[in-house]
Amino acid sequence: MEPLFGVVLGLILAVASPAHDSCTCATNKWAVCAQDSPGNCTCRLAGSDHPVDCSTLTSKCFLMKAEMIPLKEKRLWRPPHGVSDSDGIYNPDCEDNGVFKARQCNQSSTCWCVNTAGVRRTEKGGSSLNCSELVRTRWIYIELTHKRSSSAFDAPDVAKALTQLFESRYKLHPKYIAAIKYDPPLIQIRLDQKKKPRWDVDIADVAYYFEKDVNNDSVFHSNSKLNVLVNGDALAIEKLWIYYVDEKPPEFCMRQLAAGISAVVTVVVLTAGIGIAVLLVLRWLRTRTYKKFECKEMREIKTPSLE
């Protein structure tokens, strides 16, 4: 009886193991997944109860939040004071659908307004800072360089390879890829998404996944290294820059511009004032000297001659 029970138990474990192994989130290695029932795998965001749709990209806001949560299964804990770029990774406040809240604050009651990509678009202020709306990032410019090879690639081939990459790996519809320009070794990509239907991925999420891949910190569960092939030859990406363009200009730029104009006006006014003051002083001195000279001549004329 015992041998039979052992065989049955072994079969159960053999069947259960593959099912357990398959309960992972292909598009988010930080998602926590559990087998609720046979054939039903539920994945949730690390450290929260938000469900994760593993058939598409996870929102950038949820990803940034997951990166701030210490998980032994994920990586070593990165303390908040270890972040060198204050405008880079932070613990964001997210809506239930994964969208950034318009106002973000840190633990010291310092707040700022962000766009839909989670990038700061105002000066930092206090807890009374009001962010009336979440401004949409409509364009994203990506500039990257690749390692120089013996011969440059053909521009149409580079554009085709990158379009296929964004479509297959990041689920981005080609209609959102406005342009790809290639001037060896510089590649420029413009993503344009004025409005995002509910069923399409957001270009901000795509840019974040792409940035993680380039930095060898892939969000995908397979953690596979990014491999872009142009006609069978590897396109080794070396450097990456990402620029965000919102529907409305960033407010801190306008403030800086106003401050710069005020400074220039102040310098001009002070310079003009000093110049006028110097001219008045010189004129006064010249007039005073002339009057003294005139009085001296008058005295000499009025003094009778001894002869």
XYZ file of C-alpha atoms in Angstrom:
307
model
C 0.000 0.000 0.000
C 2.807 2.390 0.922
C 4.638 1.935 -2.416
C 1.392 2.649 -4.243
C 0.817 5.779 -2.150
C 4.352 6.938 -2.949
C 3.792 6.499 -6.669
C 0.530 8.438 -6.546
C 2.154 11.234 -4.528
C 5.028 11.402 -7.003
C 2.633 11.728 -9.921
C 0.773 14.521 -8.163
C 4.005 16.419 -7.525
C 5.167 15.854 -11.083
C 1.937 17.307 -12.437
C 1.865 20.183 -9.960
C 5.482 21.261 -10.484
C 5.154 22.332 -14.132
C 1.938 24.162 -13.297
C 3.712 25.993 -10.488
C 6.682 26.842 -12.675
C 4.416 28.205 -15.381
C 2.762 30.594 -12.915
C 4.963 33.545 -13.696
C 4.471 36.964 -15.251
C 6.317 37.176 -18.555
C 6.229 40.974 -18.704
C 7.087 41.718 -15.058
C 9.705 39.821 -13.116
C 8.745 41.693 -9.926
C 5.137 40.477 -9.953
C 4.154 37.980 -7.261
C 2.181 35.110 -8.805
C 0.161 32.332 -7.213
C -1.711 29.315 -8.569
C -5.290 29.884 -7.387
C -6.646 26.820 -9.119
C -5.548 24.457 -11.887
C -4.945 26.559 -14.962
C -5.593 29.837 -13.127
C -2.510 31.915 -12.275
C -3.006 35.279 -10.568
C -0.205 37.843 -10.453
C -0.138 40.981 -8.336
C 2.214 43.909 -8.000
C 4.949 43.369 -5.447
C 4.004 44.926 -2.124
C 0.400 45.766 -3.070
C -2.892 44.197 -4.061
C -2.946 45.594 -7.582
C -3.443 42.817 -10.156
C -0.967 42.704 -13.028
C -1.971 42.018 -16.619
C 0.919 39.867 -17.824
C -0.235 39.986 -21.439
C 0.990 43.567 -21.771
C 3.450 46.016 -20.208
C 3.055 47.084 -16.591
C 2.634 50.825 -16.078
C 5.774 52.800 -15.295
C 4.248 54.071 -12.056
C 3.700 50.526 -10.757
C 7.202 49.515 -11.875
C 8.839 52.398 -10.022
C 6.862 51.538 -6.906
C 7.955 47.907 -7.141
C 11.594 48.965 -7.430
C 11.366 50.699 -4.058
C 10.140 47.566 -2.275
C 12.779 45.293 -0.717
C 12.321 41.766 -2.077
C 14.811 38.991 -1.408
C 13.707 37.312 -4.617
C 14.353 40.439 -6.651
C 17.581 42.156 -5.675
C 19.443 43.789 -2.823
C 17.474 46.540 -1.128
C 18.241 49.972 -2.468
C 17.806 52.515 0.351
C 16.190 55.839 -0.516
C 19.337 57.774 0.406
C 21.307 55.669 -2.091
C 19.552 57.213 -5.095
C 21.920 59.726 -6.689
C 19.377 61.307 -9.039
C 16.530 62.854 -7.039
C 14.452 63.079 -10.224
C 15.051 59.449 -11.128
C 13.601 56.546 -9.167
C 11.276 57.531 -6.319
C 8.345 55.895 -4.574
C 5.412 57.273 -6.580
C 1.733 57.627 -5.772
C -0.298 55.737 -8.379
C -3.955 55.619 -9.303
C -5.675 52.226 -9.227
C -5.198 51.891 -12.995
C -1.447 52.494 -12.748
C -1.450 56.132 -13.839
C 0.745 58.574 -11.946
C -1.025 60.983 -9.637
C -0.450 64.560 -10.759
C 1.239 65.490 -7.477
C 4.097 63.480 -6.046
C 5.638 63.983 -2.597
C 8.518 62.483 -0.673
C 8.794 61.737 3.020
C 9.982 65.249 3.853
C 6.722 66.894 2.623
C 8.416 68.132 -0.526
C 6.037 67.923 -3.486
C 6.141 68.484 -7.231
C 3.923 67.990 -10.279
C 4.634 65.285 -12.862
C 3.483 64.321 -16.337
C 2.051 60.973 -17.415
C 5.627 59.658 -17.658
C 6.239 60.477 -14.003
C 8.821 63.138 -14.883
C 8.874 66.323 -12.820
C 7.519 69.335 -14.678
C 7.466 71.986 -11.919
C 9.744 73.329 -9.246
C 9.602 71.464 -5.957
C 7.381 73.008 -3.303
C 5.644 72.271 -0.020
C 2.682 70.068 0.788
C 0.338 72.912 -0.213
C 1.474 72.664 -3.855
C -1.542 72.272 -6.135
C -1.318 70.165 -9.304
C -4.631 70.744 -11.031
C -4.153 68.196 -13.819
C -1.964 65.361 -15.017
C -0.406 66.701 -18.210
C 0.044 64.093 -20.907
C 3.426 63.307 -22.438
C 2.559 63.279 -26.130
C 6.033 62.873 -27.651
C 9.076 60.954 -26.525
C 12.430 61.438 -28.228
C 14.937 58.641 -27.855
C 18.535 59.135 -28.905
C 21.002 56.283 -28.806
C 24.396 55.447 -30.180
C 25.764 52.073 -31.110
C 29.296 50.794 -31.054
C 31.110 51.527 -34.276
C 31.594 48.599 -36.592
C 33.647 48.152 -39.717
C 30.725 49.362 -41.829
C 27.592 51.344 -41.020
C 24.157 49.819 -41.343
C 21.648 50.887 -43.961
C 19.119 53.354 -42.555
C 16.001 51.438 -43.796
C 17.312 48.236 -42.209
C 17.878 49.961 -38.859
C 14.389 51.462 -38.942
C 12.856 48.092 -39.785
C 14.729 46.277 -37.005
C 13.786 48.836 -34.345
C 10.154 48.945 -35.483
C 9.946 45.160 -35.176
C 11.596 45.347 -31.757
C 9.099 47.874 -30.392
C 6.171 45.976 -31.867
C 7.133 42.446 -30.811
C 8.870 43.041 -27.476
C 7.019 46.085 -26.140
C 3.607 45.601 -27.844
C 3.742 49.092 -29.361
C 1.687 49.617 -32.502
C 3.874 50.930 -35.369
C 1.517 53.882 -35.845
C 3.001 55.411 -32.682
C 6.532 55.333 -34.120
C 6.569 58.708 -35.872
C 10.140 58.618 -37.158
C 13.451 56.774 -36.977
C 16.525 58.575 -38.280
C 19.982 57.086 -38.569
C 23.218 59.061 -38.797
C 25.962 56.599 -37.803
C 26.448 55.974 -34.968
C 23.486 58.118 -33.799
C 19.923 56.803 -33.968
C 16.949 59.066 -33.268
C 13.492 57.683 -32.509
C 10.341 59.734 -32.028
C 7.298 58.168 -30.426
C 4.089 60.135 -30.902
C 0.947 59.312 -28.952
C -1.398 62.261 -28.533
C -4.190 60.035 -27.222
C -3.936 56.512 -25.840
C -6.820 54.094 -26.255
C -7.352 51.810 -23.299
C -6.157 48.750 -25.196
C -2.831 50.241 -26.358
C 0.355 50.468 -24.319
C 1.581 53.883 -23.226
C 4.734 55.216 -24.886
C 6.034 56.202 -21.427
C 5.889 52.556 -20.347
C 7.562 51.475 -23.579
C 10.405 53.957 -23.081
C 10.907 52.760 -19.497
C 11.043 49.083 -20.502
C 13.453 49.955 -23.310
C 15.675 51.947 -20.955
C 15.786 49.020 -18.524
C 16.704 46.638 -21.329
C 19.532 48.869 -22.559
C 20.884 49.149 -18.997
C 20.862 45.334 -18.641
C 18.152 45.499 -15.975
C 15.278 43.970 -17.908
C 11.808 43.959 -16.362
C 10.775 40.870 -18.310
C 10.669 37.667 -16.281
C 13.075 35.898 -18.620
C 15.549 38.722 -17.933
C 16.910 38.060 -21.396
C 19.507 40.486 -22.649
C 18.361 42.887 -25.329
C 19.520 41.664 -28.707
C 18.785 43.833 -31.739
C 19.773 42.339 -35.082
C 20.060 44.308 -38.308
C 20.229 41.830 -41.181
C 21.797 39.299 -38.842
C 24.384 41.706 -37.386
C 24.106 42.823 -33.785
C 23.244 46.452 -33.107
C 25.206 47.012 -29.892
C 23.606 49.994 -28.164
C 26.161 52.024 -26.252
C 24.454 55.173 -24.881
C 20.849 56.217 -24.438
C 19.049 59.529 -23.839
C 15.293 59.995 -23.443
C 13.468 63.334 -23.687
C 9.814 63.933 -22.832
C 7.611 66.516 -24.550
C 4.304 67.339 -22.861
C 1.111 68.839 -24.219
C 1.881 71.930 -22.120
C 5.340 73.455 -21.502
C 6.964 72.583 -18.164
C 6.223 75.275 -15.612
C 9.643 75.334 -14.011
C 11.190 76.285 -17.371
C 8.949 79.348 -17.526
C 9.856 80.281 -13.986
C 13.540 79.961 -14.717
C 13.090 82.014 -17.861
C 11.226 84.706 -15.934
C 13.928 84.716 -13.270
C 16.600 85.006 -15.960
C 14.791 87.897 -17.639
C 14.341 89.624 -14.267
C 18.038 89.235 -13.565
C 18.976 90.706 -16.948
C 16.559 93.619 -16.478
C 17.965 94.263 -13.002
C 21.532 94.317 -14.318
C 20.576 96.665 -17.163
C 18.708 99.036 -14.817
C 21.561 99.078 -12.314
C 24.119 99.684 -15.063
C 22.058 102.491 -16.544
C 21.496 104.009 -13.105
C 25.186 103.906 -12.264
C 26.029 105.414 -15.662
C 23.564 108.255 -15.193
C 24.860 108.896 -11.667
C 28.461 109.060 -12.923
C 27.469 111.486 -15.679
C 25.655 113.719 -13.193
C 28.624 113.706 -10.820
C 31.050 114.558 -13.651
C 28.755 117.310 -14.863
C 28.488 118.713 -11.351
C 32.259 118.670 -10.917
C 32.785 120.306 -14.299
C 30.212 123.009 -13.516
C 31.738 123.632 -10.102
C 35.240 123.979 -11.603
C 33.945 126.352 -14.278
C 32.205 128.541 -11.677
C 35.360 128.673 -9.539
C 37.416 129.660 -12.569
C 34.839 132.299 -13.534
C 34.779 133.800 -10.023
C 38.565 133.928 -9.959
C 38.673 135.879 -13.230
C 36.054 138.308 -11.966
C 38.077 138.979 -8.818
C 41.226 139.610 -10.897
C 39.336 142.078 -13.090
C 37.855 144.003 -10.137
C 41.187 144.249 -8.259
C 42.780 147.721 -9.095
C 46.245 147.722 -10.547
C 49.047 149.055 -8.364
C 50.559 150.855 -11.346
